[in-house]
Amino acid sequence: MKNLPFEPFKIKAVEKIPVLTKERRIQAISDARYNPFRLKAREVTIDLLTDSGTGAMSDRQWSALLSGDESYAGSESFFRFEETVKKITGKKYLVPTHQGRSAEHLFFSALMKPGDLIPNNAHFDTTQANIESAGGRALNLPCAESRDLSSEDPFKGNIDPTALDKVLSDPANHVPVVLMTVTNNTGGGQPVSMANLRSVRALCDKYETPLYFDSARYAENCYFIKTREPGYADKSLIEIANEMFSLCNGALMSAKKDGFVNIGGWFATDDEKLFGRVRELMVVVEGFVTYGGLAGRDMDAMAVGLMEALDVSYMRQRVEQVGRLHAKLKKGGVPMINPSGGHAVYLDANAILPHMPVEHFRGWSLTNELYVRGGIRGVEIGSVMFMKQDPETGKITYPEKDLVRLAIPRRVYTDRHMDFVAETVIDLCGDATQIRGYKMTYAPKHLKHFIAEFEPVD
Ligand SMILES: *Cc1c(COP(=O)(O)O)cnc(C)c1O
């Protein structure tokens, strides 16, 4: 059986799911000041808030924990982990970090100067925050196809190479590095093609600029290259990964995604000098260079997880589970980002709630309604997250897209859970005119969505 018609694993431990009555959910979301981030996990039935650190580890990962070597320096766990990352990326130098954003912090602190410009297909929010807090400017250059939510283009995560050429050729810009995020999380979990990565490499060679990958979902990206890009169908995922990483000078990763661990990350590079600076910073903020904020056992679990993500039968199940949910929603007429991406489906709240004024937060309202109806927790990636207020005039501008992301944790939910999600979303879209909006009653200055408070509007 080449293409298994079922999950390539069986279940060894189970966890009971909390199921509340609708009345209790109405109470819970009101107690949470209508902010799903403030809900308690025990109040959530199906938690699609994020796929980060929420996956299920395999029996092999759990066994690897026991062989963790907790020596302060030079632990065996580190060498097993290092060997694995080298096998995948081919990079010479590596440090473990406790998660993705600490790798970003070390990297940008070692590399960047205030005023520098960092282009990317699209920066993730923590990447942008780390660049900006080091005094740099984060620039998104997504390809034109990504602007059209309905376009079925297979690689909507690509960067726009013409725009990148323009940025790199302008002598007014100081660009110490070009980043590529694979897959493109901010842009809807959409993949980047090998052809696009090659053209970025060529531009980086032309302008003598290093190229790094933000590779949280590198294995999903490899699977999309295998299934969507001509010439790769017969290659294994690790062959594709080797080819992909051969195009960059180094990479960072949040292993909470395709590393299958609940916590962990790394930074790898071929640049000995840069590595030296990262190591110096590392001992000040993360820990010694062979553990980087992790226990030895975490590195062992990560070493096993990174290889499991390159198992094509696993990856097929993962991407097809997301694809089946996407297809069911599409059949039910739900407006979304097309085509189906790697780790999540993204509902288009502007198209679902066109009757609602933008200032009543369409995506946010949809997220709360989804919780009240089905105990499902998604996350708004839209007006609340990205609204901007002019400090002088007080005028508020809202982003063009107002999305609700339903992120699927790895190996956690079955297709029956996803059927329930699809049915709940389709029903909800059927009587969307009943959904009420919200007003914000409290908002902190930065990253408001995490702790803001709301009230329903009448
Ligand atoms: C999650 C993520 C990060 C940040 O990683 P953390 O482990 O959450 O700190 C960076 N980039 C991308 C693309 C991500 O998805």
Tab-separated table of C-alpha atoms and ligand atoms in Angstrom:
chain	number	residue	atom	x	y	z
A	1	MET	CA	0.000	0.000	0.000
A	2	LYS	CA	1.772	3.110	-1.221
A	3	ASN	CA	-0.844	5.677	-0.231
A	4	LEU	CA	-2.365	4.550	3.052
A	5	PRO	CA	-6.090	5.296	3.253
A	6	PHE	CA	-5.785	5.794	7.044
A	7	GLU	CA	-3.577	7.418	9.699
A	8	PRO	CA	-0.056	5.876	9.682
A	9	PHE	CA	-0.158	5.467	13.491
A	10	LYS	CA	-2.278	3.954	16.236
A	11	ILE	CA	-3.091	5.582	19.545
A	12	LYS	CA	-1.326	4.567	22.771
A	13	ALA	CA	-2.482	7.196	25.251
A	14	VAL	CA	-5.661	9.249	25.147
A	15	GLU	CA	-6.728	12.462	26.818
A	16	LYS	CA	-10.329	13.255	27.706
A	17	ILE	CA	-11.789	16.260	25.919
A	18	PRO	CA	-13.715	18.834	27.984
A	19	VAL	CA	-17.330	19.191	26.818
A	20	LEU	CA	-19.355	22.053	28.272
A	21	THR	CA	-23.013	22.944	27.801
A	22	LYS	CA	-23.738	25.934	25.600
A	23	GLU	CA	-24.862	27.910	28.679
A	24	ARG	CA	-21.486	27.300	30.338
A	25	ARG	CA	-19.635	28.321	27.179
A	26	ILE	CA	-21.635	31.554	27.049
A	27	GLN	CA	-20.626	32.170	30.670
A	28	ALA	CA	-16.983	31.194	30.008
A	29	ILE	CA	-16.494	33.563	27.065
A	30	SER	CA	-18.160	36.368	29.023
A	31	ASP	CA	-15.846	35.665	32.016
A	32	ALA	CA	-12.937	35.759	29.526
A	33	ARG	CA	-14.064	39.311	28.550
A	34	TYR	CA	-14.864	37.918	25.106
A	35	ASN	CA	-11.193	37.174	24.409
A	36	PRO	CA	-10.516	33.495	23.500
A	37	PHE	CA	-6.877	33.837	24.662
A	38	ARG	CA	-8.295	34.324	28.172
A	39	LEU	CA	-10.305	31.078	28.132
A	40	LYS	CA	-9.049	28.230	30.288
A	41	ALA	CA	-7.996	25.154	28.298
A	42	ARG	CA	-10.501	23.133	30.316
A	43	GLU	CA	-13.293	25.241	28.796
A	44	VAL	CA	-12.277	24.405	25.214
A	45	THR	CA	-13.516	21.288	23.397
A	46	ILE	CA	-11.452	21.426	20.189
A	47	ASP	CA	-8.445	23.693	20.488
A	48	LEU	CA	-7.298	25.062	17.132
A	49	LEU	CA	-5.630	28.166	18.582
A	50	THR	CA	-2.207	27.082	17.321
A	51	ASP	CA	-0.191	24.132	15.995
A	52	SER	CA	2.832	25.338	18.004
A	53	GLY	CA	4.006	22.991	20.745
A	54	THR	CA	0.581	21.309	20.763
A	55	GLY	CA	1.438	18.137	18.815
A	56	ALA	CA	1.464	14.581	20.157
A	57	MET	CA	4.915	13.017	20.611
A	58	SER	CA	5.456	9.468	19.369
A	59	ASP	CA	6.385	6.440	21.501
A	60	ARG	CA	9.930	6.814	20.121
A	61	GLN	CA	10.131	10.394	21.282
A	62	TRP	CA	8.841	9.471	24.742
A	63	SER	CA	11.451	6.688	24.940
A	64	ALA	CA	14.177	9.070	23.773
A	65	LEU	CA	13.411	11.299	26.778
A	66	LEU	CA	14.729	8.603	29.063
A	67	SER	CA	18.075	8.470	27.278
A	68	GLY	CA	18.564	12.214	27.745
A	69	ASP	CA	22.066	13.031	28.996
A	70	GLU	CA	21.771	15.901	31.472
A	71	SER	CA	25.477	16.780	31.599
A	72	TYR	CA	25.939	20.530	31.767
A	73	ALA	CA	28.479	20.603	28.925
A	74	GLY	CA	29.052	18.301	25.960
A	75	SER	CA	26.032	16.075	26.599
A	76	GLU	CA	25.444	13.054	24.354
A	77	SER	CA	21.940	14.391	23.683
A	78	PHE	CA	23.459	17.450	22.038
A	79	PHE	CA	25.618	15.353	19.713
A	80	ARG	CA	22.634	13.201	18.665
A	81	PHE	CA	20.628	16.353	18.027
A	82	GLU	CA	23.505	18.010	16.138
A	83	GLU	CA	23.993	14.964	13.907
A	84	THR	CA	20.284	15.014	12.980
A	85	VAL	CA	20.158	18.714	12.130
A	86	LYS	CA	23.325	18.338	10.048
A	87	LYS	CA	21.824	15.386	8.192
A	88	ILE	CA	18.832	17.557	7.257
A	89	THR	CA	20.452	20.951	6.649
A	90	GLY	CA	24.120	20.205	5.939
A	91	LYS	CA	25.061	23.295	7.993
A	92	LYS	CA	28.351	23.230	9.875
A	93	TYR	CA	27.524	25.064	13.087
A	94	LEU	CA	24.509	24.653	15.330
A	95	VAL	CA	23.113	25.855	18.631
A	96	PRO	CA	19.943	24.620	20.323
A	97	THR	CA	17.541	27.286	21.665
A	98	HIS	CA	14.489	27.021	23.875
A	99	GLN	CA	12.167	28.101	21.040
A	100	GLY	CA	12.093	29.882	17.693
A	101	ARG	CA	12.021	33.451	18.918
A	102	SER	CA	15.181	33.044	21.013
A	103	ALA	CA	16.992	31.836	17.876
A	104	GLU	CA	15.658	34.984	16.166
A	105	HIS	CA	16.821	37.164	19.028
A	106	LEU	CA	20.360	35.728	18.950
A	107	PHE	CA	20.558	35.882	15.157
A	108	PHE	CA	19.394	39.484	14.774
A	109	SER	CA	21.421	40.688	17.776
A	110	ALA	CA	24.568	39.178	16.225
A	111	LEU	CA	23.910	40.315	12.658
A	112	MET	CA	21.885	43.499	12.509
A	113	LYS	CA	22.487	47.190	13.063
A	114	PRO	CA	19.832	49.840	13.718
A	115	GLY	CA	18.334	51.063	10.438
A	116	ASP	CA	18.950	47.767	8.596
A	117	LEU	CA	16.243	46.420	6.319
A	118	ILE	CA	15.263	42.722	6.422
A	119	PRO	CA	13.147	41.454	3.506
A	120	ASN	CA	11.106	38.235	3.730
A	121	ASN	CA	8.230	36.626	1.818
A	122	ALA	CA	6.300	37.486	5.012
A	123	HIS	CA	7.656	37.872	8.528
A	124	PHE	CA	6.070	35.989	11.379
A	125	ASP	CA	4.959	38.331	14.211
A	126	THR	CA	7.811	37.363	16.605
A	127	THR	CA	10.372	37.745	13.798
A	128	GLN	CA	9.106	41.222	13.041
A	129	ALA	CA	9.112	42.083	16.774
A	130	ASN	CA	12.738	40.891	17.168
A	131	ILE	CA	13.886	42.890	14.136
A	132	GLU	CA	12.082	46.016	15.290
A	133	SER	CA	13.292	45.752	18.878
A	134	ALA	CA	16.870	45.606	17.524
A	135	GLY	CA	16.161	48.828	15.593
A	136	GLY	CA	15.688	47.260	12.145
A	137	ARG	CA	12.883	47.353	9.627
A	138	ALA	CA	10.964	44.231	8.612
A	139	LEU	CA	9.779	44.220	5.000
A	140	ASN	CA	7.237	41.790	3.503
A	141	LEU	CA	7.476	41.135	-0.240
A	142	PRO	CA	4.783	38.486	-0.922
A	143	CYS	CA	4.139	37.415	-4.508
A	144	ALA	CA	1.188	39.030	-6.307
A	145	GLU	CA	-0.845	35.766	-6.322
A	146	SER	CA	-1.015	35.791	-2.512
A	147	ARG	CA	-3.202	38.925	-2.506
A	148	ASP	CA	-6.074	37.098	-4.198
A	149	LEU	CA	-7.563	34.785	-1.532
A	150	SER	CA	-9.453	32.735	-4.131
A	151	SER	CA	-6.513	32.083	-6.501
A	152	GLU	CA	-5.545	28.387	-6.656
A	153	ASP	CA	-1.876	29.084	-7.408
A	154	PRO	CA	0.117	26.188	-5.853
A	155	PHE	CA	2.913	28.318	-4.340
A	156	LYS	CA	1.308	31.422	-2.864
A	157	GLY	CA	4.017	31.538	-0.180
A	158	ASN	CA	6.584	32.728	-2.760
A	159	ILE	CA	8.407	36.041	-2.505
A	160	ASP	CA	8.152	38.564	-5.362
A	161	PRO	CA	11.690	38.323	-6.892
A	162	THR	CA	11.320	41.557	-8.908
A	163	ALA	CA	10.458	43.491	-5.759
A	164	LEU	CA	13.391	41.844	-3.934
A	165	ASP	CA	15.774	42.799	-6.764
A	166	LYS	CA	14.618	46.401	-6.454
A	167	VAL	CA	15.240	46.451	-2.701
A	168	LEU	CA	18.681	44.830	-2.983
A	169	SER	CA	19.831	47.049	-5.854
A	170	ASP	CA	18.976	50.305	-4.063
A	171	PRO	CA	22.216	51.604	-2.493
A	172	ALA	CA	20.164	53.489	0.113
A	173	ASN	CA	19.182	50.162	1.717
A	174	HIS	CA	21.464	48.221	4.014
A	175	VAL	CA	20.301	44.604	3.879
A	176	PRO	CA	22.429	42.269	6.057
A	177	VAL	CA	20.310	39.187	5.252
A	178	VAL	CA	17.330	38.004	3.212
A	179	LEU	CA	14.937	35.685	5.040
A	180	MET	CA	12.526	33.187	3.524
A	181	THR	CA	9.790	31.677	5.703
A	182	VAL	CA	8.916	28.080	4.749
A	183	THR	CA	5.999	27.544	4.731
A	184	ASN	CA	4.683	31.085	4.835
A	185	ASN	CA	2.761	31.156	8.131
A	186	THR	CA	1.567	34.764	7.974
A	187	GLY	CA	0.480	34.263	4.360
A	188	GLY	CA	-1.874	31.350	5.087
A	189	GLY	CA	0.480	28.368	5.521
A	190	GLN	CA	1.196	28.545	1.805
A	191	PRO	CA	4.355	26.858	0.471
A	192	VAL	CA	7.400	28.312	-1.314
A	193	SER	CA	8.586	26.551	-4.481
A	194	MET	CA	12.154	25.354	-5.038
A	195	ALA	CA	12.199	27.535	-8.174
A	196	ASN	CA	11.389	30.614	-6.110
A	197	LEU	CA	14.096	29.743	-3.547
A	198	ARG	CA	16.566	29.318	-6.426
A	199	SER	CA	15.759	32.736	-7.828
A	200	VAL	CA	16.210	34.280	-4.367
A	201	ARG	CA	19.577	32.501	-4.077
A	202	ALA	CA	20.633	33.947	-7.449
A	203	LEU	CA	19.689	37.471	-6.320
A	204	CYS	CA	21.528	37.008	-3.029
A	205	ASP	CA	24.621	35.864	-4.968
A	206	LYS	CA	24.344	38.855	-7.289
A	207	TYR	CA	24.227	41.316	-4.380
A	208	GLU	CA	26.473	39.264	-2.059
A	209	THR	CA	23.809	39.031	0.631
A	210	PRO	CA	23.369	35.967	2.843
A	211	LEU	CA	20.105	34.008	2.666
A	212	TYR	CA	18.550	32.377	5.748
A	213	PHE	CA	15.407	30.274	6.174
A	214	ASP	CA	12.835	30.608	8.940
A	215	SER	CA	12.122	26.896	8.768
A	216	ALA	CA	9.450	26.110	11.400
A	217	ARG	CA	7.453	24.099	8.818
A	218	TYR	CA	10.251	23.065	6.457
A	219	ALA	CA	8.989	19.453	6.217
A	220	GLU	CA	5.486	20.558	5.183
A	221	ASN	CA	7.127	22.763	2.568
A	222	CYS	CA	9.150	19.774	1.270
A	223	TYR	CA	5.941	17.750	0.976
A	224	PHE	CA	4.287	20.513	-1.083
A	225	ILE	CA	7.335	20.664	-3.374
A	226	LYS	CA	7.093	16.893	-3.827
A	227	THR	CA	3.376	16.960	-4.640
A	228	ARG	CA	2.983	20.314	-6.447
A	229	GLU	CA	6.276	21.134	-8.211
A	230	PRO	CA	7.256	19.309	-11.428
A	231	GLY	CA	10.336	17.089	-11.111
A	232	TYR	CA	10.083	16.239	-7.403
A	233	ALA	CA	7.425	13.494	-7.264
A	234	ASP	CA	9.986	10.679	-6.991
A	235	LYS	CA	12.311	12.369	-4.503
A	236	SER	CA	12.210	11.600	-0.777
A	237	LEU	CA	11.426	14.392	1.675
A	238	ILE	CA	14.965	14.346	3.040
A	239	GLU	CA	16.408	14.688	-0.476
A	240	ILE	CA	14.154	17.681	-1.040
A	241	ALA	CA	15.123	19.103	2.390
A	242	ASN	CA	18.836	18.699	1.539
A	243	GLU	CA	18.342	20.485	-1.770
A	244	MET	CA	16.334	23.271	-0.143
A	245	PHE	CA	18.838	23.921	2.672
A	246	SER	CA	21.743	23.800	0.188
A	247	LEU	CA	20.374	27.108	-1.135
A	248	CYS	CA	20.701	29.002	2.163
A	249	ASN	CA	23.622	30.080	4.332
A	250	GLY	CA	21.825	29.089	7.495
A	251	ALA	CA	18.449	28.623	9.125
A	252	LEU	CA	16.433	29.109	12.291
A	253	MET	CA	13.665	26.879	13.488
A	254	SER	CA	10.882	26.730	16.030
A	255	ALA	CA	10.898	22.953	16.599
A	256	LYS	CA	7.447	23.310	18.215
A	257	LYS	CA	6.114	22.881	14.688
A	258	ASP	CA	7.800	20.311	12.404
A	259	GLY	CA	10.147	19.216	15.219
A	260	PHE	CA	7.169	17.574	16.989
A	261	VAL	CA	8.184	18.798	20.423
A	262	ASN	CA	6.330	20.860	22.997
A	263	ILE	CA	9.330	23.178	23.378
A	264	GLY	CA	12.593	23.641	21.446
A	265	GLY	CA	14.333	25.338	18.536
A	266	TRP	CA	17.715	25.878	16.877
A	267	PHE	CA	19.958	28.130	14.824
A	268	ALA	CA	22.356	26.684	12.206
A	269	THR	CA	24.847	28.381	9.913
A	270	ASP	CA	27.890	27.903	7.690
A	271	ASP	CA	29.287	31.285	8.778
A	272	GLU	CA	31.979	30.672	11.382
A	273	LYS	CA	32.290	34.325	12.382
A	274	LEU	CA	28.579	34.830	12.881
A	275	PHE	CA	28.426	31.576	14.807
A	276	GLY	CA	31.164	32.880	17.121
A	277	ARG	CA	29.088	35.974	17.924
A	278	VAL	CA	25.928	33.914	18.460
A	279	ARG	CA	27.796	31.642	20.891
A	280	GLU	CA	29.009	34.623	22.900
A	281	LEU	CA	25.481	36.020	23.230
A	282	MET	CA	24.076	32.583	23.832
A	283	VAL	CA	25.875	31.946	27.108
A	284	VAL	CA	24.561	35.244	28.440
A	285	VAL	CA	20.875	34.747	27.629
A	286	GLU	CA	20.055	31.116	26.821
A	287	GLY	CA	22.554	28.870	28.572
A	288	PHE	CA	25.657	26.917	27.648
A	289	VAL	CA	26.126	26.272	23.930
A	290	THR	CA	25.361	22.534	24.104
A	291	TYR	CA	21.958	22.883	25.805
A	292	GLY	CA	20.573	26.332	24.961
A	293	GLY	CA	17.723	26.621	27.428
A	294	LEU	CA	16.696	22.978	27.043
A	295	ALA	CA	17.116	19.789	29.026
A	296	GLY	CA	19.212	17.046	27.397
A	297	ARG	CA	16.049	14.949	27.045
A	298	ASP	CA	14.348	17.753	25.064
A	299	MET	CA	17.162	17.616	22.484
A	300	ASP	CA	16.741	13.848	22.171
A	301	ALA	CA	12.978	14.198	21.630
A	302	MET	CA	13.695	16.891	19.047
A	303	ALA	CA	16.261	14.730	17.206
A	304	VAL	CA	13.673	11.963	16.828
A	305	GLY	CA	10.834	14.373	15.975
A	306	LEU	CA	12.784	16.168	13.226
A	307	MET	CA	13.242	12.868	11.384
A	308	GLU	CA	9.646	11.730	11.934
A	309	ALA	CA	8.441	14.884	10.195
A	310	LEU	CA	10.286	13.701	7.057
A	311	ASP	CA	8.363	10.416	6.984
A	312	VAL	CA	6.228	10.819	3.892
A	313	SER	CA	3.334	8.699	5.193
A	314	TYR	CA	3.075	10.935	8.245
A	315	MET	CA	3.316	14.114	6.215
A	316	ARG	CA	0.722	12.912	3.739
A	317	GLN	CA	-1.718	12.299	6.600
A	318	ARG	CA	-0.985	15.740	8.021
A	319	VAL	CA	-1.419	17.720	4.825
A	320	GLU	CA	-4.392	15.654	3.671
A	321	GLN	CA	-6.182	16.096	7.004
A	322	VAL	CA	-5.947	19.862	6.583
A	323	GLY	CA	-6.939	19.437	2.913
A	324	ARG	CA	-10.048	17.375	3.764
A	325	LEU	CA	-11.233	20.008	6.251
A	326	HIS	CA	-10.589	22.680	3.623
A	327	ALA	CA	-12.513	20.705	0.973
A	328	LYS	CA	-15.527	20.140	3.270
A	329	LEU	CA	-15.698	23.821	4.144
A	330	LYS	CA	-15.361	24.789	0.498
A	331	LYS	CA	-18.162	22.429	-0.504
A	332	GLY	CA	-20.270	24.059	2.225
A	333	GLY	CA	-19.648	27.460	0.617
A	334	VAL	CA	-17.333	28.851	3.317
A	335	PRO	CA	-15.081	31.672	2.024
A	336	MET	CA	-11.410	30.905	2.815
A	337	ILE	CA	-7.808	31.322	1.666
A	338	ASN	CA	-7.312	28.958	-1.282
A	339	PRO	CA	-5.772	26.531	-1.950
A	340	SER	CA	-5.455	24.446	1.221
A	341	GLY	CA	-2.146	25.148	3.011
A	342	GLY	CA	0.068	23.261	5.407
A	343	HIS	CA	-1.050	23.653	8.987
A	344	ALA	CA	-4.360	25.495	9.078
A	345	VAL	CA	-7.409	26.733	7.245
A	346	TYR	CA	-8.009	30.491	7.167
A	347	LEU	CA	-11.642	31.691	7.101
A	348	ASP	CA	-12.350	34.979	5.310
A	349	ALA	CA	-14.381	36.950	7.863
A	350	ASN	CA	-14.888	39.915	5.505
A	351	ALA	CA	-16.734	37.649	3.086
A	352	ILE	CA	-18.647	35.783	5.832
A	353	LEU	CA	-19.846	38.876	7.734
A	354	PRO	CA	-20.095	41.638	5.097
A	355	HIS	CA	-23.114	43.149	6.911
A	356	MET	CA	-21.073	43.871	10.035
A	357	PRO	CA	-19.220	47.200	10.282
A	358	VAL	CA	-15.452	46.633	10.166
A	359	GLU	CA	-15.052	48.421	13.510
A	360	HIS	CA	-17.130	45.710	15.187
A	361	PHE	CA	-14.323	43.224	14.464
A	362	ARG	CA	-15.617	40.634	12.021
A	363	GLY	CA	-12.894	38.010	12.526
A	364	TRP	CA	-12.996	38.394	16.285
A	365	SER	CA	-16.813	38.026	16.303
A	366	LEU	CA	-16.590	34.900	14.174
A	367	THR	CA	-14.001	33.380	16.522
A	368	ASN	CA	-16.198	33.981	19.588
A	369	GLU	CA	-19.288	32.606	17.843
A	370	LEU	CA	-17.372	29.460	16.874
A	371	TYR	CA	-16.520	28.932	20.521
A	372	VAL	CA	-20.078	29.493	21.754
A	373	ARG	CA	-21.570	27.140	19.160
A	374	GLY	CA	-19.051	24.310	19.195
A	375	GLY	CA	-16.469	24.888	21.933
A	376	ILE	CA	-13.953	25.351	19.095
A	377	ARG	CA	-11.140	27.838	19.696
A	378	GLY	CA	-9.571	29.484	16.640
A	379	VAL	CA	-7.566	32.674	16.424
A	380	GLU	CA	-8.320	35.981	14.738
A	381	ILE	CA	-5.576	37.178	12.385
A	382	GLY	CA	-7.141	40.432	11.346
A	383	SER	CA	-8.507	43.729	12.648
A	384	VAL	CA	-7.713	43.314	16.334
A	385	MET	CA	-4.248	41.909	15.684
A	386	PHE	CA	-3.219	44.411	13.006
A	387	MET	CA	-5.277	47.601	13.523
A	388	LYS	CA	-3.170	50.760	13.660
A	389	GLN	CA	-3.942	54.073	15.317
A	390	ASP	CA	-2.384	57.308	14.149
A	391	PRO	CA	-0.738	58.790	17.267
A	392	GLU	CA	-1.583	62.353	16.167
A	393	THR	CA	-5.059	62.195	14.639
A	394	GLY	CA	-6.254	59.126	16.577
A	395	LYS	CA	-7.590	57.739	13.299
A	396	ILE	CA	-7.772	53.934	13.232
A	397	THR	CA	-6.980	51.929	10.104
A	398	TYR	CA	-7.854	48.267	9.705
A	399	PRO	CA	-5.947	45.663	7.672
A	400	GLU	CA	-7.198	44.580	4.273
A	401	LYS	CA	-7.700	40.954	5.350
A	402	ASP	CA	-9.703	39.843	8.384
A	403	LEU	CA	-9.029	36.120	8.860
A	404	VAL	CA	-9.806	33.413	11.379
A	405	ARG	CA	-7.140	30.719	11.497
A	406	LEU	CA	-8.045	27.195	12.532
A	407	ALA	CA	-4.626	25.594	13.151
A	408	ILE	CA	-4.486	21.814	13.385
A	409	PRO	CA	-2.186	20.323	16.055
A	410	ARG	CA	-0.069	17.402	14.785
A	411	ARG	CA	-1.342	13.839	15.419
A	412	VAL	CA	-3.889	15.105	17.981
A	413	TYR	CA	-7.355	15.174	16.409
A	414	THR	CA	-9.042	12.647	14.128
A	415	ASP	CA	-11.026	13.338	10.984
A	416	ARG	CA	-14.255	12.943	13.035
A	417	HIS	CA	-13.163	15.937	15.100
A	418	MET	CA	-12.519	17.818	11.861
A	419	ASP	CA	-15.970	16.804	10.515
A	420	PHE	CA	-17.506	18.366	13.616
A	421	VAL	CA	-15.459	21.531	13.038
A	422	ALA	CA	-16.585	21.681	9.391
A	423	GLU	CA	-20.265	21.181	10.298
A	424	THR	CA	-20.108	23.870	12.994
A	425	VAL	CA	-18.446	26.405	10.675
A	426	ILE	CA	-20.846	25.683	7.796
A	427	ASP	CA	-23.917	26.061	10.078
A	428	LEU	CA	-22.538	29.266	11.489
A	429	CYS	CA	-21.952	30.745	8.026
A	430	GLY	CA	-25.543	29.772	7.145
A	431	ASP	CA	-26.932	32.242	9.655
A	432	ALA	CA	-24.084	34.712	9.792
A	433	THR	CA	-26.480	37.675	9.859
A	434	GLN	CA	-27.359	36.682	13.457
A	435	ILE	CA	-23.767	37.159	14.625
A	436	ARG	CA	-23.185	40.272	16.703
A	437	GLY	CA	-20.076	42.392	16.791
A	438	TYR	CA	-17.891	43.622	19.623
A	439	LYS	CA	-16.352	46.777	20.942
A	440	MET	CA	-12.978	46.890	22.647
A	441	THR	CA	-13.145	48.045	26.249
A	442	TYR	CA	-9.466	47.636	27.113
A	443	ALA	CA	-6.341	47.312	24.970
A	444	PRO	CA	-2.642	47.332	25.871
A	445	LYS	CA	-0.246	49.127	23.557
A	446	HIS	CA	1.591	46.128	22.038
A	447	LEU	CA	0.342	42.706	20.898
A	448	LYS	CA	-3.156	43.688	22.037
A	449	HIS	CA	-4.929	40.537	20.971
A	450	PHE	CA	-3.423	38.503	23.827
A	451	ILE	CA	-5.028	40.416	26.685
A	452	ALA	CA	-7.546	42.919	25.249
A	453	GLU	CA	-11.112	42.966	26.667
A	454	PHE	CA	-14.387	43.282	24.769
A	455	GLU	CA	-18.154	43.704	25.115
A	456	PRO	CA	-20.835	42.708	22.623
A	457	VAL	CA	-22.482	45.610	20.779
A	458	ASP	CA	-26.306	45.647	20.874
B	1	LIG	C1	6.294	29.840	15.542
B	1	LIG	C2	7.130	30.565	14.612
B	1	LIG	C3	8.208	31.354	15.045
B	1	LIG	C4	8.505	31.592	16.520
B	1	LIG	O1	8.760	30.427	17.202
B	1	LIG	P1	8.387	30.203	18.746
B	1	LIG	O2	8.860	28.819	18.992
B	1	LIG	O3	6.915	30.398	18.897
B	1	LIG	O4	9.159	31.207	19.531
B	1	LIG	C5	8.988	31.972	14.090
B	1	LIG	N1	8.718	31.858	12.781
B	1	LIG	C6	7.691	31.108	12.319
B	1	LIG	C7	7.451	30.993	10.852
B	1	LIG	C8	6.855	30.461	13.209
B	1	LIG	O5	5.811	29.750	12.745
